[in-house]
Coordinates of C-alpha atoms and ligand atoms in Angstrom, one line a residue:
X580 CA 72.4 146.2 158.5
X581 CA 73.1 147.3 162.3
X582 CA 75.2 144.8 162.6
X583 CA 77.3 145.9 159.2
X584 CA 77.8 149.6 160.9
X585 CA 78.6 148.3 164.1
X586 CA 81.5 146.0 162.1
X587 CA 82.5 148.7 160.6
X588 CA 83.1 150.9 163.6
X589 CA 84.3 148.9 165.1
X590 CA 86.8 148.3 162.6
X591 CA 87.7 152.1 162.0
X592 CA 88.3 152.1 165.4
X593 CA 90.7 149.6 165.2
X594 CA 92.7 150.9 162.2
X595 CA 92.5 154.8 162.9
X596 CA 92.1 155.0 166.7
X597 CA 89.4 156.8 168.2
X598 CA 91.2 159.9 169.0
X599 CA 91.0 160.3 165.0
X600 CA 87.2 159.2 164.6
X601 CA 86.3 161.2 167.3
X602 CA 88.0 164.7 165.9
X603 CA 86.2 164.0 161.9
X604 CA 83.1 163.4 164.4
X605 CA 81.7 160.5 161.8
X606 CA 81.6 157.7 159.8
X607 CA 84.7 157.2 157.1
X608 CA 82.4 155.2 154.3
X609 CA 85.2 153.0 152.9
X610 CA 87.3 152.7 155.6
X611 CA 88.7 149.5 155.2
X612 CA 89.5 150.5 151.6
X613 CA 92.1 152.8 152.9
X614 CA 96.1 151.4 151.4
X615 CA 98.0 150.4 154.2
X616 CA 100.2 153.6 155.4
X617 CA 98.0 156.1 154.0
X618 CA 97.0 159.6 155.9
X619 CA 94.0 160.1 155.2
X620 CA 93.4 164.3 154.8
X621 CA 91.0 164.3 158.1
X622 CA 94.2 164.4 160.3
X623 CA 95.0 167.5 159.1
X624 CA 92.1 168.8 160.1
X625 CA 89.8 170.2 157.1
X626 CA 87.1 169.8 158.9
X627 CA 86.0 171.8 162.4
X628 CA 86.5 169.4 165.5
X629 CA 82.8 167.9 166.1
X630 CA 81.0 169.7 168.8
X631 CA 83.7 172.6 168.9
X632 CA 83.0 176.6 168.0
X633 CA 85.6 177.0 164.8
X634 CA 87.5 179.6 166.2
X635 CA 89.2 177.6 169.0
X636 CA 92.9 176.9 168.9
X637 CA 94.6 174.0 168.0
X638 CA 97.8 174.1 170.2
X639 CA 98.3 170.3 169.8
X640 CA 96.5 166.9 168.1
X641 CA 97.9 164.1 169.1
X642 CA 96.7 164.8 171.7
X643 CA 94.2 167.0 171.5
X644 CA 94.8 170.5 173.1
X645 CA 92.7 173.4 172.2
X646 CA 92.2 176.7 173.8
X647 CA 89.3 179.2 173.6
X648 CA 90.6 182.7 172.7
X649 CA 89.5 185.8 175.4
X650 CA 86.8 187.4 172.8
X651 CA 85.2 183.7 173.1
X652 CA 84.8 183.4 176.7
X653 CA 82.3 186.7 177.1
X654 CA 79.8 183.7 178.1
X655 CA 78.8 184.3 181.6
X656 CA 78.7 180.5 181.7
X657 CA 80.8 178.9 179.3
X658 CA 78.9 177.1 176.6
X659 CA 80.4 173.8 176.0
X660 CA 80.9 174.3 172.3
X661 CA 83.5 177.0 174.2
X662 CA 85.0 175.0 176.5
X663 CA 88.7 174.3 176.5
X664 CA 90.5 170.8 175.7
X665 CA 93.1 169.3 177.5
X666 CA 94.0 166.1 177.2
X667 CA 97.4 164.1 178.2
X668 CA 96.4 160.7 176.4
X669 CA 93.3 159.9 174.0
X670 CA 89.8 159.3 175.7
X671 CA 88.9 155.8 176.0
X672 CA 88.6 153.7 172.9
X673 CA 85.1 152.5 174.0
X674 CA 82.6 153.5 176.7
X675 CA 80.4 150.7 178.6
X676 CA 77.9 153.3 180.1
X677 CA 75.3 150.6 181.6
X678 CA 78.5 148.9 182.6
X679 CA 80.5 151.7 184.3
X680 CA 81.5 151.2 187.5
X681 CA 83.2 153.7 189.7
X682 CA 85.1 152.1 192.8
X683 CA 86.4 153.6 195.9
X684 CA 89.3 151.8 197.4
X685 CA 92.6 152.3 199.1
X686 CA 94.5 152.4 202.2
X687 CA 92.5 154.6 204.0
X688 CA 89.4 153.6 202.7
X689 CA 87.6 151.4 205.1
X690 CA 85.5 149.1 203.0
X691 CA 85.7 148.6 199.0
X692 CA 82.5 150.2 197.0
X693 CA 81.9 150.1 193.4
X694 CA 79.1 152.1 192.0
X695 CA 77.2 151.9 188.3
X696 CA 75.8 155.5 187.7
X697 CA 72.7 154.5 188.0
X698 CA 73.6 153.5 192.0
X699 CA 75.1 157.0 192.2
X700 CA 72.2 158.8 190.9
X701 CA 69.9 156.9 193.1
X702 CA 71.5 156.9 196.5
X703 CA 72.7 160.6 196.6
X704 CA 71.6 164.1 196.7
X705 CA 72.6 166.0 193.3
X706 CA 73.9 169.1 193.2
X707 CA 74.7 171.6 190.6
X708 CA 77.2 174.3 190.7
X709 CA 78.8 177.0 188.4
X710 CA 83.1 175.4 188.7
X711 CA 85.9 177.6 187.2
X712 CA 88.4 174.6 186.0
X713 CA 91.8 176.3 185.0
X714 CA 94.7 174.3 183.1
X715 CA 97.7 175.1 185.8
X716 CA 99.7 175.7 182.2
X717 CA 97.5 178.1 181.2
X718 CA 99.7 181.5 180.0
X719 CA 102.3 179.3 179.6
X720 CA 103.5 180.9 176.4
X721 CA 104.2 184.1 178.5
X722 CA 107.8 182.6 180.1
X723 CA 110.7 183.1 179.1
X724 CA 112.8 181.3 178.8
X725 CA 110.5 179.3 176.7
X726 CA 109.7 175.8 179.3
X727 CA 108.4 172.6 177.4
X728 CA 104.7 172.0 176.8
X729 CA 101.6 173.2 175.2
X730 CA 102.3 177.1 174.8
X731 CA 98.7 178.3 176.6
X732 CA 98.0 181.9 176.0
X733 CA 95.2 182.8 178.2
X734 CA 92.3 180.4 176.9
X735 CA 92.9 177.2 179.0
X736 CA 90.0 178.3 181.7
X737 CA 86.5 177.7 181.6
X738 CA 83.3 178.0 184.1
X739 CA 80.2 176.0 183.3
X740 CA 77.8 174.2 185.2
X741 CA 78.6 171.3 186.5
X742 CA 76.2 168.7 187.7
X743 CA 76.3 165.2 190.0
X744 CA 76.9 164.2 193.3
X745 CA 79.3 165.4 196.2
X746 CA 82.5 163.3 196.3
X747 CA 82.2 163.5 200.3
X748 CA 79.4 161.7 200.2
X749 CA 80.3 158.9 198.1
X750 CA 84.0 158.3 199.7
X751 CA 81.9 158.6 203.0
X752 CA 79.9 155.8 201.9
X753 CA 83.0 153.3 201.8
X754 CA 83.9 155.3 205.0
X755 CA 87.1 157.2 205.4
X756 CA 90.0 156.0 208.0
X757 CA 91.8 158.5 210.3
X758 CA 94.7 158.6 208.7
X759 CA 93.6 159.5 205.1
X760 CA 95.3 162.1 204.2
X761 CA 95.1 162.5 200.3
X762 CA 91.9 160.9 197.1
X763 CA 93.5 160.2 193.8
X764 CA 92.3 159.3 190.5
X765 CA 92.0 156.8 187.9
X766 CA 90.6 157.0 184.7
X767 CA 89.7 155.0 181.3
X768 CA 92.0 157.2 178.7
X769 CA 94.8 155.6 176.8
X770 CA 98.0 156.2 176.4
X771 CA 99.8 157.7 173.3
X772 CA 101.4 154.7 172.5
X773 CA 98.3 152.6 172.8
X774 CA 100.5 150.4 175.1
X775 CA 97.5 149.8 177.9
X776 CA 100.0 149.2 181.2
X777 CA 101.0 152.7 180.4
X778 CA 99.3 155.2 182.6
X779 CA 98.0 158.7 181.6
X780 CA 97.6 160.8 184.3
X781 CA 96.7 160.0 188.0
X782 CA 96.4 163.2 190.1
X783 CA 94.7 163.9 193.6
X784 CA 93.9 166.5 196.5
X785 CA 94.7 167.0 200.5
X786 CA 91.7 165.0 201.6
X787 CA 90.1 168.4 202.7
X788 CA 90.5 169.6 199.4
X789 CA 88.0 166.3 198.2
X790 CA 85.8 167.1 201.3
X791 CA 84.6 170.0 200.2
X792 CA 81.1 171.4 199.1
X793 CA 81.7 171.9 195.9
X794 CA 84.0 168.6 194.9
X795 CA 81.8 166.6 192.9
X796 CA 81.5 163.1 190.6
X797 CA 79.5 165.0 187.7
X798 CA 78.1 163.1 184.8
X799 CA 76.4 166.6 183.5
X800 CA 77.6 169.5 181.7
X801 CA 74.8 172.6 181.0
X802 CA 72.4 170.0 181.4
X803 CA 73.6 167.4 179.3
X804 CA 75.6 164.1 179.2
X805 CA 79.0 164.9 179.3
X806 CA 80.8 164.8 176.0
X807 CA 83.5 162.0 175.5
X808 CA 86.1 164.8 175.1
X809 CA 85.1 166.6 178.8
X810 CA 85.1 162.6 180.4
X811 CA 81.9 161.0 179.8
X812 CA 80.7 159.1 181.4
X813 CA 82.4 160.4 184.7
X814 CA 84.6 163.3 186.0
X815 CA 85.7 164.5 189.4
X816 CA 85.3 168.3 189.3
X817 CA 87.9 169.9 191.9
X818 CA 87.5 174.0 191.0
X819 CA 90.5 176.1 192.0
X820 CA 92.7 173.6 191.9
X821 CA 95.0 173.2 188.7
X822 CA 92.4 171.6 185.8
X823 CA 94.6 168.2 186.4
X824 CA 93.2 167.1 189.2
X825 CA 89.4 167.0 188.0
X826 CA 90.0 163.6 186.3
X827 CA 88.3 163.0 183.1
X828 CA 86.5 159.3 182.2
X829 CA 86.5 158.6 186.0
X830 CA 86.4 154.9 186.9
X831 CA 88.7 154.5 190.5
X832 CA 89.0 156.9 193.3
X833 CA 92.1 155.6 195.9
X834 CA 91.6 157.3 199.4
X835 CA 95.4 157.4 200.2
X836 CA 97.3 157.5 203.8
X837 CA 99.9 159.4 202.0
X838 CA 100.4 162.1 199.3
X839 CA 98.7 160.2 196.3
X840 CA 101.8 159.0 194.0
X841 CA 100.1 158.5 190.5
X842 CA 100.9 159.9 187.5
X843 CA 102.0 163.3 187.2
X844 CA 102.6 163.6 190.9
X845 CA 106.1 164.3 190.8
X846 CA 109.4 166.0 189.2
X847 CA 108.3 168.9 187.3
X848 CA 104.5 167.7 186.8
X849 CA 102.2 170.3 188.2
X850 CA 104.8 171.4 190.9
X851 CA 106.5 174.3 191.2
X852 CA 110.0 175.4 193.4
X853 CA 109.4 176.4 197.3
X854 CA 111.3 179.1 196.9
X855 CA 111.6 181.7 194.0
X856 CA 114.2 180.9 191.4
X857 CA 116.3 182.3 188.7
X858 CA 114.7 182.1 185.1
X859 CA 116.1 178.9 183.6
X860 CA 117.5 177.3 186.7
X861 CA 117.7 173.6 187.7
X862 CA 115.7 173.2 190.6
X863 CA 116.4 170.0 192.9
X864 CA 113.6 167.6 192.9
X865 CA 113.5 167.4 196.9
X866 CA 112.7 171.1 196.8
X867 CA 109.8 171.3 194.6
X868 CA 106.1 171.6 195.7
X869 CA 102.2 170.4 194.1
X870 CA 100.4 173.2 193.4
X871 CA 97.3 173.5 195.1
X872 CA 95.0 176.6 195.0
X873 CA 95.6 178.7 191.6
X874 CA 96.5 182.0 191.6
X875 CA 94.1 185.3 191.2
X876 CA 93.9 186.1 187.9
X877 CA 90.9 187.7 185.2
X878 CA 90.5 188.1 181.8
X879 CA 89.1 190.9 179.4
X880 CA 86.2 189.4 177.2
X881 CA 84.9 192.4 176.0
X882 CA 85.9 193.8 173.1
X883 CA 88.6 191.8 171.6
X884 CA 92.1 192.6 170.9
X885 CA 92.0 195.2 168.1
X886 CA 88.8 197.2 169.3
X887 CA 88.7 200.6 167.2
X888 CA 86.3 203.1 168.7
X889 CA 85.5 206.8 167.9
X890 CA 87.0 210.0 169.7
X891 CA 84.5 211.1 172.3
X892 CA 83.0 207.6 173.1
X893 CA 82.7 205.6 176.4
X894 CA 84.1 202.0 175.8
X895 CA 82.3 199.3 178.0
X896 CA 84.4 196.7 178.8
X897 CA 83.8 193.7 180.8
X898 CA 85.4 190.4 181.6
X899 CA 85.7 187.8 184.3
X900 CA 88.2 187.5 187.5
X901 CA 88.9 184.6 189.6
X902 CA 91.1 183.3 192.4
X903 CA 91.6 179.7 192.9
X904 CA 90.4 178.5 196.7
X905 CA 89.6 182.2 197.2
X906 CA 87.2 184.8 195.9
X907 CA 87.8 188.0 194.4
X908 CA 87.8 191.4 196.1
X909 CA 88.3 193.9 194.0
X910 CA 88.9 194.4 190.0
X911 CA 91.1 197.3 188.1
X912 CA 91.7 198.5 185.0
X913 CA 94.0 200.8 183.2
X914 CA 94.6 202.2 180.1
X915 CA 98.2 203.7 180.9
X916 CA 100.0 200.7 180.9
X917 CA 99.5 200.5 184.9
X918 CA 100.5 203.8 185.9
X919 CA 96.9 204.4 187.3
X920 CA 94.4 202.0 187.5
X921 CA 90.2 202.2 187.8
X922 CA 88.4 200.8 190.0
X923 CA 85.7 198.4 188.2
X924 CA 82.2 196.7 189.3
X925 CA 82.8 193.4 190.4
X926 CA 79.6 191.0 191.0
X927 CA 79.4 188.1 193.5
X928 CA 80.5 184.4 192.6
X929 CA 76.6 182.6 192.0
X930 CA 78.3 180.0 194.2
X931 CA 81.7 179.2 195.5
X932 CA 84.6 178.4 193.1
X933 CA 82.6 180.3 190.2
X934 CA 84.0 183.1 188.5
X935 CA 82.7 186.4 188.8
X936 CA 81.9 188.9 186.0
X937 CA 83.3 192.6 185.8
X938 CA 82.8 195.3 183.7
X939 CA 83.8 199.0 183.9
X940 CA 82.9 202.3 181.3
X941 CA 86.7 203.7 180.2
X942 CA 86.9 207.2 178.2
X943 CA 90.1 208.0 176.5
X944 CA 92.0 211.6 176.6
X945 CA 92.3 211.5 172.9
X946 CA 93.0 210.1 169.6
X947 CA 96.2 206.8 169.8
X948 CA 96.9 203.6 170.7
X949 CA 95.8 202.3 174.1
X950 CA 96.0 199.0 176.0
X951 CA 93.5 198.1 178.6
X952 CA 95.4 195.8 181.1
X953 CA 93.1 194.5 184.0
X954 CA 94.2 192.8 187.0
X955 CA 92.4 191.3 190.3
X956 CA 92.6 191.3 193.4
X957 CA 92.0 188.4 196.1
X958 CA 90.0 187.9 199.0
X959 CA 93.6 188.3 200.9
X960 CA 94.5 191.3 199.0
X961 CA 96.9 189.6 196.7
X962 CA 97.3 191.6 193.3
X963 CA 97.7 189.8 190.0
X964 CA 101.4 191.1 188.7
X965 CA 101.4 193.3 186.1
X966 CA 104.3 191.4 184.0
X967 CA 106.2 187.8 184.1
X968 CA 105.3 186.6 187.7
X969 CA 108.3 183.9 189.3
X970 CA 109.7 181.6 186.6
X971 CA 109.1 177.4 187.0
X972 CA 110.4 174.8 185.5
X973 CA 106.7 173.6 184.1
X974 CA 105.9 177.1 183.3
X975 CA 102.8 177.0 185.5
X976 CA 100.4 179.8 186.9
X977 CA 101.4 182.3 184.8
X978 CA 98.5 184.9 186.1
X979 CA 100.0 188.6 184.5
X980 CA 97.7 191.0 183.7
X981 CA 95.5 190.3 180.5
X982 CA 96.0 193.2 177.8
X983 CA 94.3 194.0 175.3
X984 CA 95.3 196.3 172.4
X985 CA 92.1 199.3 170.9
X986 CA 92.6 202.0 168.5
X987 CA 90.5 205.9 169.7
X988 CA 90.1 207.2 165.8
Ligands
MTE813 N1 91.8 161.1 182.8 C1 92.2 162.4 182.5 N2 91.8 163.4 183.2 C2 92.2 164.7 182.9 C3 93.2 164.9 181.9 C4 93.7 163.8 181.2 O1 94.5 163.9 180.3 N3 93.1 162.5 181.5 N4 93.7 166.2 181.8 C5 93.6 167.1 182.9 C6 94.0 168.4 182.7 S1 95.7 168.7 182.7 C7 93.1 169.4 182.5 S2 93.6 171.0 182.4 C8 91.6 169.2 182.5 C9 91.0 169.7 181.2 O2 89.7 169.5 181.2 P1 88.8 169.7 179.9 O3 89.5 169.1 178.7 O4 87.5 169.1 180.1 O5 88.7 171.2 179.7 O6 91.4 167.8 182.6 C10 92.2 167.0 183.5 N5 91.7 165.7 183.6
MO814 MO1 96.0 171.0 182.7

């Protein structure tokens, strides 16, 4: 009987692919009786996505891309239900966890290591911390002209607790040459076309970037396994960075003597011009840059959009800011469209790289229409514009002011 459902997993697998299984999140009872060519009404999504809150957004499928509107991120940690999806490829058709092996190698790494998780769990110190992880196309949709990819509003951020060990320890454990300069990653997820030689995504950091505190190989999310969606068994978790670099289903790190050249490293791939441009230009490949450290930016959590209150009353509103590599100093709002701006409480991160919570008490002169715009400040006193900040190619860190709309009747 095992054996039967095994079979036949095995076998839906094989006919629907597990990006498909995965989304209906269970069995399809007469699978093989499917006719040849037949969609089946689960890919358009009747259902909820398993393990997702229903009101997430579906920007894209195939594959999946899903963002958490504002109102849902009021979490001071996000809940994983919550948490954003971004994936370039589908997660791995099959997981091995006893198996797993993650294996340090390259150039400028002085031996080869391979670790199971159990090694990693057992021969180094653990450590927990709250990560902001932020899609470096997140507020994409704000550009125009209009660039190509998944059309992020503000949603593709999250900051949960992250759990495993410190990647300096482990890549310090196959020893690290003088000349390293850069860590990149490989993982297990496949490609579109199924085609297996094709590669998904293979980012990386500055070596200093991987040294940190804070740059772990987590197999937990709030406490639990990590779900296949997030990268389970393994992820690298690289906060402030673009999201890109934390590599999902982690089974290869490369220590590189040069600026890791995987997947997505180059031409308009998480890179942005060295110098500003006009909106819609052509920018020569030789003068484009990797994005490092995100922007400062913040978002308004509380109320939504749409927030109707009575004439006389205080609104309490409250949200979260961030800054990349940096912290953030201070936090504003208005409710003039930016001619003056409010000064709001602003808490300390609960450890580097996590966001921090803000919240301020706003009274309105009378009966209308208002926005509340909010906008950060960093640690270097760099100000989140107000409107369209400079135009890429990719239509990356686009950190304008969030708004939101509320009615004084
Ligand atoms: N192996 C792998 N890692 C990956 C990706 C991917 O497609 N494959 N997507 C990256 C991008 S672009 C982002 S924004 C984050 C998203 O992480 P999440 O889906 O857990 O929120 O994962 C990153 N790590
Ligand atoms: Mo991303």
């Amino acid at each position: 009987m095992k054996q039967n459902l095994k079979d036949r997993r095995e076998f839906i697998k094989k006919s629907l692919g597990t990006a498909l299984f995965s989304a209906i999140g269970t069995d399809i009872v007469f699978a093989d009786k499917i006719p040849a060519g037949v969609k089946i009404l689960g890919e358009e999504k009747p259902f909820e996505m398993a393990g997702k809150h229903k009101d997430l957004v579906v920007l894209n499928d195939r594959p999946w891309n899903v963002e958490t509107p504002a109102h849902l991120l009021d979490d001071e940690v996000t809940p994983t239900d919550k948490i954003f999806i971004r994936n370039n490829g589908n997660p791995p058709e099959s997981v091995d966890v006893k198996n797993w092996t993650l294996t340090i190698e390259g150039e400028s790494a002085r031996t080869k290591k391979s670790f199971s998780l159990a090694d990693l769990k057992k021969k180094f110190k653990t450590y927990t911390y709250q990560i902001q992880l932020e899609c470096g196309g997140n507020g994409r949709s704000g550009f125009f002209p209009v660039t190509s990819g998944n059309q992020w509003k503000e949603g593709g951020i999250s900051c949960a607790e992250w759990t495993g060990v410190r990647l300096r320890d482990v890549l310090e454990a196959a020893g690290i040459k003088e000349d390293a300069v850069y860590i990149g990653y490989y993982g297990k997820d496949v490609h579109l076309s199924g085609d297996p030689s094709k590669p998904v995504i293979s980012r990386g950091v500055p070596i200093k970037k991987a040294l940190e505190d804070e740059s772990l190989i987590a197999w937990a999310l709030n406490g639990q396994d990590i779900p296949m969606i997030h990268g389970y068994p393994l992820r690298l978790i690289l906060g402030g960075y673009p999201a890109s670099v934390s590599g999902k289903w982690l089974q290869k790190i490369v220590i590189r003597n040069k600026v890791h050249d995987g997947e997505k490293m180059d031409g308009n791939h998480y890179r942005i011009p060295s110098y500003p441009v006009e909106p819609g230009a052509k920018v020569p490949d030789s003068d484009m840059k990797i994005i490092e450290s995100m922007p400062v930016k913040s978002l308004i959590t509380y109320p939504r959009s749409g927030a109707m209150l009575e004439e006389g009353k205080v609104l309490d509103v409250r949200g979260h800011a961030w800054a990349g590599d940096l912290s953030v100093k201070e936090m504003y709002v208005s409710i003039d469209f930016g001619s003056t701006w409010q000064k709001c409480e602003l808490r300390t991160p609960k450890n580097r790289l996590a966001w921090q919570h803000w919240s301020a008490k706003l009274s309105f002169p009378r009966k209308g229409y208002y926005e509340v715009w909010a906008r950060a400040v960093d640690s270097e006193g760099i100000s989140q514009p107000m409107v369209m900040p400079a135009w890429n190619p990719g239509g990356y860190l686009n950190n304008s002011c969030h708004r939101i709309a509320v009615k004084i009747v």
